[in-house]
Amino acid sequence: MRSGPARISATIVSIAMTLLAITSSAHAVSPAAEALFQEGRRLMAAGNTAEACARFAESYALEASSGILLNLALCHETEARPATAWAEYRAAARLARNQGREDRATAADTRATALEPHLARLTVVPATPLPGLEVA
């Protein structure tokens, strides 16, 4: 049985394969966005995560696709940026539902839920309670 980094790496590879399968049936996107997306996938497969994230972000800026956003979230998860990945997975789930892609929404919800225990939490407690104090 694997443990530590080997287990995490195997999990990320499994997630990546699932997301790639889900995104392979994407709707038509602009040629520029598609080229950046494919370059991101190639870089991700080669282990160049930071560069892959940049390509996915550029692609998403050109074409707001839930598939692109899922891959960007996976990039950030791989980079150990759980809060960023969580927010992107949540946004991908909303976008996927708006695009009629429940398969992508379910995948995004699953990944966001899995990341929740790894998110930092902040509780603000005023030293002196003030009537009507609201923290936003």
CSV table of C-alpha atoms in Angstrom, one decimal:
chain,number,residue,atom,x,y,z
A,1,MET,CA,0.0,0.0,0.0
A,2,ARG,CA,1.3,3.4,-0.9
A,3,SER,CA,1.7,6.2,1.6
A,4,GLY,CA,2.8,9.8,1.8
A,5,PRO,CA,3.8,11.6,-1.5
A,6,ALA,CA,3.4,8.4,-3.6
A,7,ARG,CA,-0.2,8.0,-2.5
A,8,ILE,CA,-1.0,11.7,-3.1
A,9,SER,CA,0.7,11.6,-6.5
A,10,ALA,CA,-1.4,8.5,-7.5
A,11,THR,CA,-4.6,10.2,-6.3
A,12,ILE,CA,-3.8,13.4,-8.4
A,13,VAL,CA,-3.1,11.3,-11.4
A,14,SER,CA,-6.4,9.5,-11.0
A,15,ILE,CA,-8.2,12.8,-10.6
A,16,ALA,CA,-6.5,14.2,-13.7
A,17,MET,CA,-7.5,11.2,-15.8
A,18,THR,CA,-11.1,11.6,-14.6
A,19,LEU,CA,-11.2,15.3,-15.4
A,20,LEU,CA,-9.5,14.7,-18.8
A,21,ALA,CA,-12.2,12.2,-19.7
A,22,ILE,CA,-14.9,14.6,-18.6
A,23,THR,CA,-13.5,17.5,-20.6
A,24,SER,CA,-12.8,15.6,-23.8
A,25,SER,CA,-16.4,16.0,-24.9
A,26,ALA,CA,-16.3,19.8,-24.5
A,27,HIS,CA,-18.4,22.1,-26.7
A,28,ALA,CA,-16.7,24.0,-29.5
A,29,VAL,CA,-14.4,26.7,-28.2
A,30,SER,CA,-12.4,29.3,-29.9
A,31,PRO,CA,-9.3,28.0,-31.7
A,32,ALA,CA,-7.0,30.2,-29.5
A,33,ALA,CA,-8.6,29.0,-26.3
A,34,GLU,CA,-8.5,25.4,-27.5
A,35,ALA,CA,-4.8,25.7,-28.4
A,36,LEU,CA,-4.0,27.1,-24.9
A,37,PHE,CA,-6.0,24.4,-23.3
A,38,GLN,CA,-4.2,21.6,-25.2
A,39,GLU,CA,-0.9,23.2,-24.3
A,40,GLY,CA,-1.9,23.3,-20.7
A,41,ARG,CA,-2.8,19.6,-20.8
A,42,ARG,CA,0.6,18.8,-22.4
A,43,LEU,CA,2.5,20.8,-19.9
A,44,MET,CA,0.5,19.2,-17.0
A,45,ALA,CA,1.3,15.7,-18.3
A,46,ALA,CA,4.9,16.6,-18.5
A,47,GLY,CA,4.9,17.8,-14.9
A,48,ASN,CA,5.2,21.5,-15.7
A,49,THR,CA,2.4,22.5,-13.4
A,50,ALA,CA,3.0,26.2,-13.1
A,51,GLU,CA,3.2,26.7,-16.8
A,52,ALA,CA,0.1,24.5,-17.3
A,53,CYS,CA,-1.8,26.6,-14.8
A,54,ALA,CA,-0.8,29.7,-16.8
A,55,ARG,CA,-2.1,28.2,-20.0
A,56,PHE,CA,-5.3,27.1,-18.5
A,57,ALA,CA,-5.8,30.6,-17.0
A,58,GLU,CA,-5.2,32.2,-20.4
A,59,SER,CA,-7.6,29.7,-22.1
A,60,TYR,CA,-10.3,30.4,-19.5
A,61,ALA,CA,-9.9,34.2,-20.0
A,62,LEU,CA,-10.7,33.6,-23.6
A,63,GLU,CA,-13.5,31.0,-23.2
A,64,ALA,CA,-15.4,30.6,-19.9
A,65,SER,CA,-15.7,26.8,-20.0
A,66,SER,CA,-16.3,24.6,-17.0
A,67,GLY,CA,-13.8,22.0,-18.5
A,68,ILE,CA,-11.0,24.6,-18.6
A,69,LEU,CA,-11.8,25.7,-15.1
A,70,LEU,CA,-11.8,22.2,-13.8
A,71,ASN,CA,-8.3,21.7,-15.2
A,72,LEU,CA,-7.2,25.0,-13.7
A,73,ALA,CA,-8.5,23.9,-10.3
A,74,LEU,CA,-6.6,20.6,-10.7
A,75,CYS,CA,-3.4,22.6,-11.5
A,76,HIS,CA,-3.8,24.6,-8.4
A,77,GLU,CA,-4.6,21.6,-6.3
A,78,THR,CA,-1.4,19.9,-7.6
A,79,GLU,CA,0.5,23.1,-6.6
A,80,ALA,CA,-0.8,22.7,-3.1
A,81,ARG,CA,-3.0,25.8,-3.3
A,82,PRO,CA,-6.2,24.2,-1.8
A,83,ALA,CA,-8.1,27.5,-1.2
A,84,THR,CA,-7.6,28.6,-4.8
A,85,ALA,CA,-8.5,25.1,-6.1
A,86,TRP,CA,-11.5,24.9,-3.9
A,87,ALA,CA,-12.9,28.3,-5.1
A,88,GLU,CA,-12.3,27.3,-8.7
A,89,TYR,CA,-14.0,23.9,-8.3
A,90,ARG,CA,-17.0,25.6,-6.7
A,91,ALA,CA,-17.1,28.1,-9.6
A,92,ALA,CA,-16.7,25.3,-12.1
A,93,ALA,CA,-19.6,23.4,-10.6
A,94,ARG,CA,-21.8,26.5,-10.9
A,95,LEU,CA,-20.7,27.2,-14.5
A,96,ALA,CA,-21.1,23.5,-15.5
A,97,ARG,CA,-24.7,23.5,-14.2
A,98,ASN,CA,-25.3,26.7,-16.2
A,99,GLN,CA,-23.9,24.9,-19.3
A,100,GLY,CA,-26.0,21.8,-18.7
A,101,ARG,CA,-23.0,19.7,-17.8
A,102,GLU,CA,-24.0,17.8,-14.7
A,103,ASP,CA,-21.1,15.4,-15.1
A,104,ARG,CA,-18.6,18.2,-14.7
A,105,ALA,CA,-20.6,19.8,-11.9
A,106,THR,CA,-20.6,16.5,-9.9
A,107,ALA,CA,-16.8,16.1,-10.5
A,108,ALA,CA,-16.2,19.7,-9.3
A,109,ASP,CA,-18.4,19.3,-6.3
A,110,THR,CA,-16.7,16.1,-5.3
A,111,ARG,CA,-13.2,17.7,-5.5
A,112,ALA,CA,-14.3,20.8,-3.6
A,113,THR,CA,-15.7,18.7,-0.8
A,114,ALA,CA,-12.5,16.6,-0.6
A,115,LEU,CA,-10.5,19.8,-0.2
A,116,GLU,CA,-12.6,21.4,2.5
A,117,PRO,CA,-10.8,19.7,5.4
A,118,HIS,CA,-7.5,21.2,4.1
A,119,LEU,CA,-8.8,24.8,4.0
A,120,ALA,CA,-7.6,27.3,6.6
A,121,ARG,CA,-10.3,28.9,8.7
A,122,LEU,CA,-10.2,32.2,10.5
A,123,THR,CA,-12.4,33.2,13.4
A,124,VAL,CA,-12.5,36.9,14.4
A,125,VAL,CA,-13.3,37.5,18.0
A,126,PRO,CA,-13.2,41.2,19.1
A,127,ALA,CA,-11.3,41.9,22.3
A,128,THR,CA,-14.2,44.1,23.4
A,129,PRO,CA,-17.6,43.2,22.0
A,130,LEU,CA,-19.3,46.3,20.4
A,131,PRO,CA,-23.0,46.5,19.9
A,132,GLY,CA,-23.9,46.2,16.2
A,133,LEU,CA,-20.3,45.1,15.2
A,134,GLU,CA,-20.3,43.2,11.9
A,135,VAL,CA,-17.3,41.6,10.3
A,136,ALA,CA,-17.6,41.2,6.5
